Coordinates of C-alpha atoms in Angstrom, one line a residue:
M493 CA 0.0 0.0 0.0
A494 CA 1.3 3.4 -0.9
G495 CA 0.7 6.8 0.6
S496 CA -1.2 5.9 3.7
A497 CA -0.2 4.3 7.0
P498 CA -2.2 1.4 8.4
L499 CA -4.7 1.8 11.2
S500 CA -3.3 1.3 14.7
G501 CA -5.1 -2.0 15.1
P502 CA -7.9 -4.2 13.7
S503 CA -11.2 -2.4 13.3
G504 CA -13.2 -5.6 12.9
G505 CA -15.9 -4.1 10.7
V506 CA -16.5 -3.3 7.1
A507 CA -18.9 -0.5 6.2
L508 CA -20.8 -0.5 2.9
V509 CA -20.7 3.2 2.3
A510 CA -21.6 4.0 -1.3
S511 CA -22.3 2.6 -4.8
G512 CA -22.0 3.5 -8.4
S513 CA -22.6 2.0 -11.9
A514 CA -22.1 2.3 -15.6
R515 CA -23.4 0.5 -18.6
G516 CA -22.9 0.1 -22.3
E517 CA -24.4 3.0 -24.3
Q518 CA -25.9 0.8 -27.0
Q519 CA -29.2 -0.9 -26.2
I520 CA -30.0 -4.0 -28.3
S521 CA -33.5 -5.4 -28.0
N522 CA -34.6 -9.0 -28.5
D523 CA -36.3 -8.0 -31.7
Q524 CA -33.1 -6.5 -33.0
L525 CA -31.2 -9.7 -32.3
G526 CA -33.9 -11.5 -34.2
Q527 CA -32.7 -9.7 -37.3
R528 CA -29.3 -11.4 -37.0
V529 CA -30.1 -14.9 -35.7
D530 CA -33.1 -17.1 -35.7
T531 CA -34.8 -16.0 -32.5
N532 CA -37.6 -13.7 -31.3
D533 CA -38.6 -11.6 -28.3
E534 CA -41.1 -14.2 -26.9
W535 CA -38.6 -17.1 -27.0
I536 CA -35.9 -15.1 -25.2
R537 CA -38.2 -13.5 -22.6
T538 CA -40.0 -16.7 -21.6
R539 CA -36.8 -18.6 -21.2
T540 CA -34.5 -16.0 -19.6
G541 CA -36.5 -12.9 -18.6
I542 CA -34.2 -10.7 -20.7
Q543 CA -35.8 -8.1 -23.0
A544 CA -32.7 -6.1 -23.9
R545 CA -29.0 -5.8 -23.2
R546 CA -26.5 -2.9 -23.2
I547 CA -23.4 -3.1 -25.4
C548 CA -20.3 -0.8 -25.3
G549 CA -20.2 1.9 -27.9
P550 CA -17.1 2.6 -30.0
D551 CA -15.7 5.1 -27.5
Q552 CA -16.3 2.9 -24.4
S553 CA -13.9 0.3 -22.9
L554 CA -13.9 -2.0 -19.9
S555 CA -11.5 0.3 -18.0
G556 CA -13.7 3.3 -18.9
L557 CA -16.8 1.6 -17.6
A558 CA -15.1 0.6 -14.4
A559 CA -13.8 4.1 -13.8
D560 CA -17.2 5.6 -14.5
A561 CA -18.8 3.3 -11.9
G562 CA -16.0 4.1 -9.5
R563 CA -16.4 7.8 -9.8
E564 CA -20.1 7.5 -9.0
A565 CA -19.3 5.6 -5.8
L566 CA -16.7 8.1 -4.8
S567 CA -19.1 10.9 -5.4
M568 CA -21.8 9.3 -3.3
A569 CA -19.4 8.6 -0.5
G570 CA -17.9 12.1 -0.6
W571 CA -14.4 10.7 -0.9
D572 CA -11.4 12.1 -2.7
A573 CA -9.9 9.4 -5.0
D574 CA -6.5 9.9 -3.4
S575 CA -8.0 8.7 0.0
L576 CA -8.3 5.2 -1.4
D577 CA -5.9 2.5 -0.3
L578 CA -7.0 -0.2 -2.8
V579 CA -8.9 -0.5 -6.1
L580 CA -9.9 -4.1 -6.6
L581 CA -11.3 -4.8 -10.1
A582 CA -13.3 -8.0 -10.5
T583 CA -13.4 -8.8 -14.3
S584 CA -12.9 -11.6 -16.7
T585 CA -12.6 -9.3 -19.7
P586 CA -9.8 -6.8 -19.1
D587 CA -8.6 -4.5 -21.8
D588 CA -5.1 -5.8 -21.1
L589 CA -4.4 -9.4 -20.4
F590 CA -1.9 -8.3 -17.7
G591 CA -4.8 -6.5 -15.9
S592 CA -6.9 -3.4 -16.1
A593 CA -7.1 -2.3 -12.4
P594 CA -4.0 -0.1 -12.6
K595 CA -5.5 1.7 -15.6
V596 CA -8.7 2.2 -13.7
Q597 CA -6.7 3.6 -10.7
A598 CA -5.0 6.1 -13.1
L599 CA -8.3 7.1 -14.6
L600 CA -9.8 7.7 -11.1
G601 CA -6.7 9.7 -10.0
A602 CA -6.4 7.3 -7.0
R603 CA -2.6 7.9 -6.8
N604 CA -2.2 6.4 -3.3
A605 CA -4.1 3.1 -4.0
V606 CA -2.6 -0.2 -5.0
A607 CA -4.7 -1.8 -7.8
F608 CA -5.1 -5.3 -9.0
D609 CA -7.6 -7.6 -10.9
L610 CA -9.4 -10.6 -9.5
T611 CA -10.9 -13.1 -11.9
A612 CA -13.8 -15.3 -10.8
A613 CA -16.3 -14.6 -13.6
C614 CA -19.9 -14.1 -12.4
S615 CA -18.8 -14.8 -8.8
G616 CA -16.1 -12.1 -9.1
F617 CA -17.7 -9.2 -7.4
L618 CA -18.6 -11.1 -4.2
F619 CA -15.2 -12.8 -4.2
A620 CA -13.6 -9.3 -4.5
L621 CA -15.8 -7.9 -1.8
I622 CA -14.9 -10.7 0.6
T623 CA -11.2 -10.3 -0.3
A624 CA -11.2 -6.5 0.2
S625 CA -12.9 -6.9 3.6
Q626 CA -9.9 -8.8 4.9
F627 CA -7.6 -5.8 4.4
L628 CA -10.1 -3.6 6.2
R629 CA -10.7 -6.0 9.1
T630 CA -7.0 -6.3 9.9
G631 CA -6.5 -2.6 9.9
A632 CA -4.1 -2.8 6.9
M633 CA -6.3 -0.4 4.9
R634 CA -8.9 2.2 5.6
R635 CA -10.8 2.7 2.3
V636 CA -11.3 0.4 -0.6
L637 CA -13.1 0.6 -3.9
V638 CA -14.4 -2.7 -5.2
I639 CA -15.5 -2.7 -8.9
G640 CA -17.2 -5.5 -10.8
A641 CA -17.1 -4.9 -14.6
D642 CA -17.3 -7.0 -17.7
Q643 CA -17.5 -6.4 -21.5
L644 CA -18.8 -9.8 -22.5
S645 CA -19.9 -8.6 -25.9
S646 CA -16.3 -8.9 -27.0
W647 CA -16.4 -12.7 -26.3
V648 CA -19.8 -13.6 -27.6
D649 CA -20.4 -15.5 -30.8
W650 CA -23.1 -13.3 -32.1
D651 CA -24.2 -16.0 -34.6
D652 CA -24.9 -18.5 -31.8
R653 CA -28.5 -18.0 -30.9
R654 CA -28.2 -20.1 -27.8
S655 CA -25.7 -17.8 -26.1
C656 CA -25.8 -14.4 -27.8
V657 CA -29.1 -13.5 -26.3
L658 CA -27.8 -13.7 -22.7
F659 CA -24.9 -11.3 -22.3
G660 CA -24.3 -7.5 -22.0
D661 CA -21.7 -5.0 -20.8
G662 CA -21.8 -3.1 -17.5
A663 CA -19.9 -2.1 -14.3
G664 CA -20.8 -1.6 -10.7
A665 CA -18.8 -0.3 -7.8
L666 CA -18.9 -0.4 -4.0
A667 CA -17.0 1.9 -1.6
L668 CA -16.0 0.1 1.6
E669 CA -14.5 1.6 4.8
A670 CA -13.1 0.1 8.0
C671 CA -15.4 0.6 10.9
P672 CA -16.1 -0.7 14.4
A673 CA -17.2 -4.3 14.6
D674 CA -20.7 -3.4 15.9
Q675 CA -21.3 -1.5 12.6
D676 CA -20.2 -4.3 10.4
G677 CA -21.8 -4.5 7.0
L678 CA -20.4 -8.0 6.0
L679 CA -22.2 -10.2 8.4
G680 CA -21.1 -13.5 6.9
F681 CA -19.9 -15.2 3.7
Q682 CA -19.4 -18.5 2.0
M683 CA -17.2 -19.3 -1.1
R684 CA -17.0 -22.5 -3.3
S685 CA -15.2 -23.7 -6.4
D686 CA -15.4 -26.9 -8.5
G687 CA -13.0 -26.9 -11.4
S688 CA -14.1 -30.4 -12.4
R689 CA -17.2 -28.8 -14.0
G690 CA -15.4 -25.8 -15.5
E691 CA -16.1 -26.8 -19.1
C692 CA -19.8 -26.1 -18.6
L693 CA -19.0 -22.4 -19.0
N694 CA -15.7 -21.1 -20.3
V695 CA -13.7 -19.0 -22.8
P696 CA -11.0 -21.6 -23.7
Q697 CA -7.7 -20.7 -25.3
S698 CA -7.6 -21.8 -28.9
R699 CA -5.5 -24.8 -29.9
D700 CA -3.5 -22.8 -32.3
R701 CA 0.1 -24.2 -32.5
R702 CA 2.5 -22.2 -34.6
P703 CA 6.0 -23.2 -35.8
L704 CA 8.9 -21.7 -33.8
V705 CA 12.4 -23.1 -34.6
D706 CA 13.8 -26.5 -35.5
G707 CA 10.6 -28.3 -35.3
S708 CA 9.4 -26.6 -32.1
S709 CA 6.1 -24.8 -31.9
H710 CA 4.4 -22.3 -29.6
Q711 CA 0.8 -21.7 -28.5
G712 CA -0.9 -18.8 -30.3
G713 CA -2.4 -16.1 -27.9
H714 CA -6.1 -16.4 -28.9
Y715 CA -9.3 -17.4 -27.2
E716 CA -12.5 -18.9 -28.4
P717 CA -15.9 -17.3 -27.9
I718 CA -17.9 -18.1 -24.8
Q719 CA -18.9 -21.7 -24.7
M720 CA -21.7 -22.8 -22.4
I721 CA -23.7 -26.0 -21.7
G722 CA -26.8 -24.1 -20.7
Q723 CA -28.8 -26.9 -19.1
E724 CA -25.9 -27.9 -16.9
V725 CA -25.3 -24.4 -15.8
Y726 CA -29.0 -24.0 -15.0
K727 CA -29.1 -27.2 -12.9
F728 CA -25.9 -26.2 -11.1
A729 CA -27.4 -22.8 -10.1
V730 CA -30.7 -24.0 -8.9
R731 CA -29.0 -26.7 -6.8
E732 CA -26.0 -24.9 -5.4
V733 CA -27.3 -21.4 -4.8
P734 CA -30.0 -22.5 -2.4
A735 CA -27.6 -24.8 -0.6
I736 CA -24.9 -22.1 -0.1
L737 CA -27.5 -19.5 1.0
K738 CA -28.9 -22.0 3.5
A739 CA -25.4 -22.5 4.9
L740 CA -24.9 -18.8 5.1
L741 CA -28.2 -18.1 6.9
Q742 CA -27.5 -21.0 9.4
D743 CA -24.0 -19.7 10.1
T744 CA -25.3 -16.2 10.8
A745 CA -28.3 -17.3 12.7
T746 CA -30.5 -15.5 10.2
S747 CA -34.0 -16.6 9.0
A748 CA -35.3 -15.8 5.6
D749 CA -38.0 -13.6 7.0
Q750 CA -35.3 -11.3 8.5
L751 CA -34.0 -10.4 5.1
D752 CA -35.0 -7.2 3.4
W753 CA -33.7 -8.2 0.0
L754 CA -32.5 -11.1 -2.0
L755 CA -29.8 -10.0 -4.6
L756 CA -28.6 -12.8 -6.9
H757 CA -26.3 -12.8 -9.9
Q758 CA -28.6 -11.7 -12.8
A759 CA -28.3 -14.7 -15.1
N760 CA -31.8 -16.0 -15.7
Q761 CA -35.1 -14.9 -14.1
R762 CA -36.2 -18.5 -13.6
I763 CA -33.2 -19.1 -11.4
L764 CA -34.0 -16.0 -9.3
D765 CA -37.6 -17.1 -8.9
A766 CA -36.7 -20.6 -8.0
V767 CA -34.3 -19.6 -5.3
A768 CA -36.8 -17.1 -3.8
D769 CA -39.5 -19.8 -3.8
R770 CA -37.1 -22.2 -2.0
F771 CA -36.9 -19.8 0.9
A772 CA -40.5 -18.5 0.7
I773 CA -39.1 -15.0 -0.1
P774 CA -41.8 -12.8 -1.8
H775 CA -40.8 -12.0 -5.4
S776 CA -41.3 -8.3 -4.5
Q777 CA -38.2 -8.6 -2.3
V778 CA -36.0 -10.1 -5.1
L779 CA -33.9 -7.4 -6.8
T780 CA -33.8 -7.8 -10.5
N781 CA -32.9 -5.7 -13.5
L782 CA -32.0 -8.6 -15.8
A783 CA -34.7 -7.6 -18.3
N784 CA -32.8 -4.4 -19.2
Y785 CA -29.2 -5.6 -19.1
G786 CA -28.9 -9.3 -19.5
N787 CA -26.0 -11.1 -17.8
T788 CA -23.1 -8.6 -17.2
S789 CA -21.1 -11.2 -15.2
A790 CA -19.1 -9.6 -12.4
A791 CA -21.2 -6.4 -12.8
T792 CA -24.6 -7.7 -12.2
I793 CA -24.7 -7.6 -8.4
P794 CA -23.2 -4.1 -7.9
L795 CA -25.1 -2.6 -10.8
M796 CA -28.4 -3.8 -9.3
L797 CA -27.3 -2.8 -5.8
D798 CA -26.6 0.7 -7.1
E799 CA -29.9 1.1 -8.8
A800 CA -31.8 0.0 -5.7
V801 CA -29.8 2.3 -3.5
R802 CA -30.4 5.3 -5.8
D803 CA -34.1 4.7 -6.2
G804 CA -34.6 4.4 -2.4
R805 CA -35.5 0.7 -2.2
I806 CA -32.3 -0.2 -0.2
Q807 CA -32.2 1.9 3.0
P808 CA -29.5 2.0 5.8
G809 CA -29.8 -1.0 8.0
H810 CA -31.4 -3.2 5.4
R811 CA -30.1 -6.8 5.3
I812 CA -29.3 -8.2 1.9
A813 CA -28.6 -11.9 1.1
S814 CA -26.5 -12.1 -2.1
S815 CA -25.1 -14.9 -4.2
G816 CA -22.9 -15.0 -7.2
F817 CA -22.4 -18.1 -9.4
G818 CA -21.0 -19.0 -12.7
A819 CA -17.9 -19.9 -14.6
G820 CA -15.1 -21.8 -12.9
L821 CA -17.4 -23.2 -11.7
S822 CA -17.5 -20.9 -8.7
W823 CA -20.2 -19.7 -6.4
G824 CA -20.4 -17.7 -3.2
A825 CA -22.8 -15.9 -0.9
A826 CA -22.7 -13.0 1.5
L827 CA -25.0 -11.5 4.0
L828 CA -24.7 -7.7 3.8
R829 CA -26.0 -4.8 5.8
W830 CA -26.2 -1.5 3.9
Q831 CA -24.9 1.6 5.8
G832 CA -24.7 4.3 3.2
P833 CA -22.7 7.6 3.3
S834 CA -22.2 9.1 6.8

């Protein structure tokens, strides 16, 4: 960490202070996609709940989206960028294979912050939030900006009607601050991975071998478009998400009727409804904007969180059960308590 001394000792708590979001400037409706591939609005809506998705315009980039979301969070918090100790970017689609977080740090003017990427696909934001909280709990850092951002339109096969209807581009940010333990906003968490099922959803490196010297060859640096076995991913989500949420609620001695909101990764409306029904949570308490954005991977949870904070649905003190799930395969859950700006 540069430019800021650690706290004198562990604070024990993590305050969820402020949020921000950004999205691709181009809106593509289901009917518009039907002009390119053999699909239609009814087919997409009834199977996924998606009506449109946002795609980056020619002057937008992953780093730019992430920085825009971060600026909104800093503005809500009332923080100067140079007060940040860490910028943690959850993304699977960086502008630079070596990482985009340092670029985002520069765009924000967060000159005192260390910055690095974390890759866990659709679970990335929750994994990053949990990771960042450890720096704050130990007193090593005071203020952190966690950003979930993905530009999946770059990796979609737009002629594959099974997958091209699902994805979009967006970013969401959350400003976190060390606080006393009795004000903690991260009440519990669970994390899981199962690499044996990773081929159900991935972006594999192409098998492009090229001649080098004297009969040797090297691997070309290219990746295939998103590959997904949709039915397997669906079955994984409806099985594992309720299980990890149940474990989270048990560990935190929380009942479903004590929750104010259920905030899941926005992948498929049927998954959201199935999980809510499993816990007898009214659909009115399930936060969803999937219809307007599609699956923006690491961005879905913070983007939805920001919208609900800004329109007044989420209020200080509200308890939010959240779960991210997807490629890896990876999945996680966290019980959050919103604090808001002081």
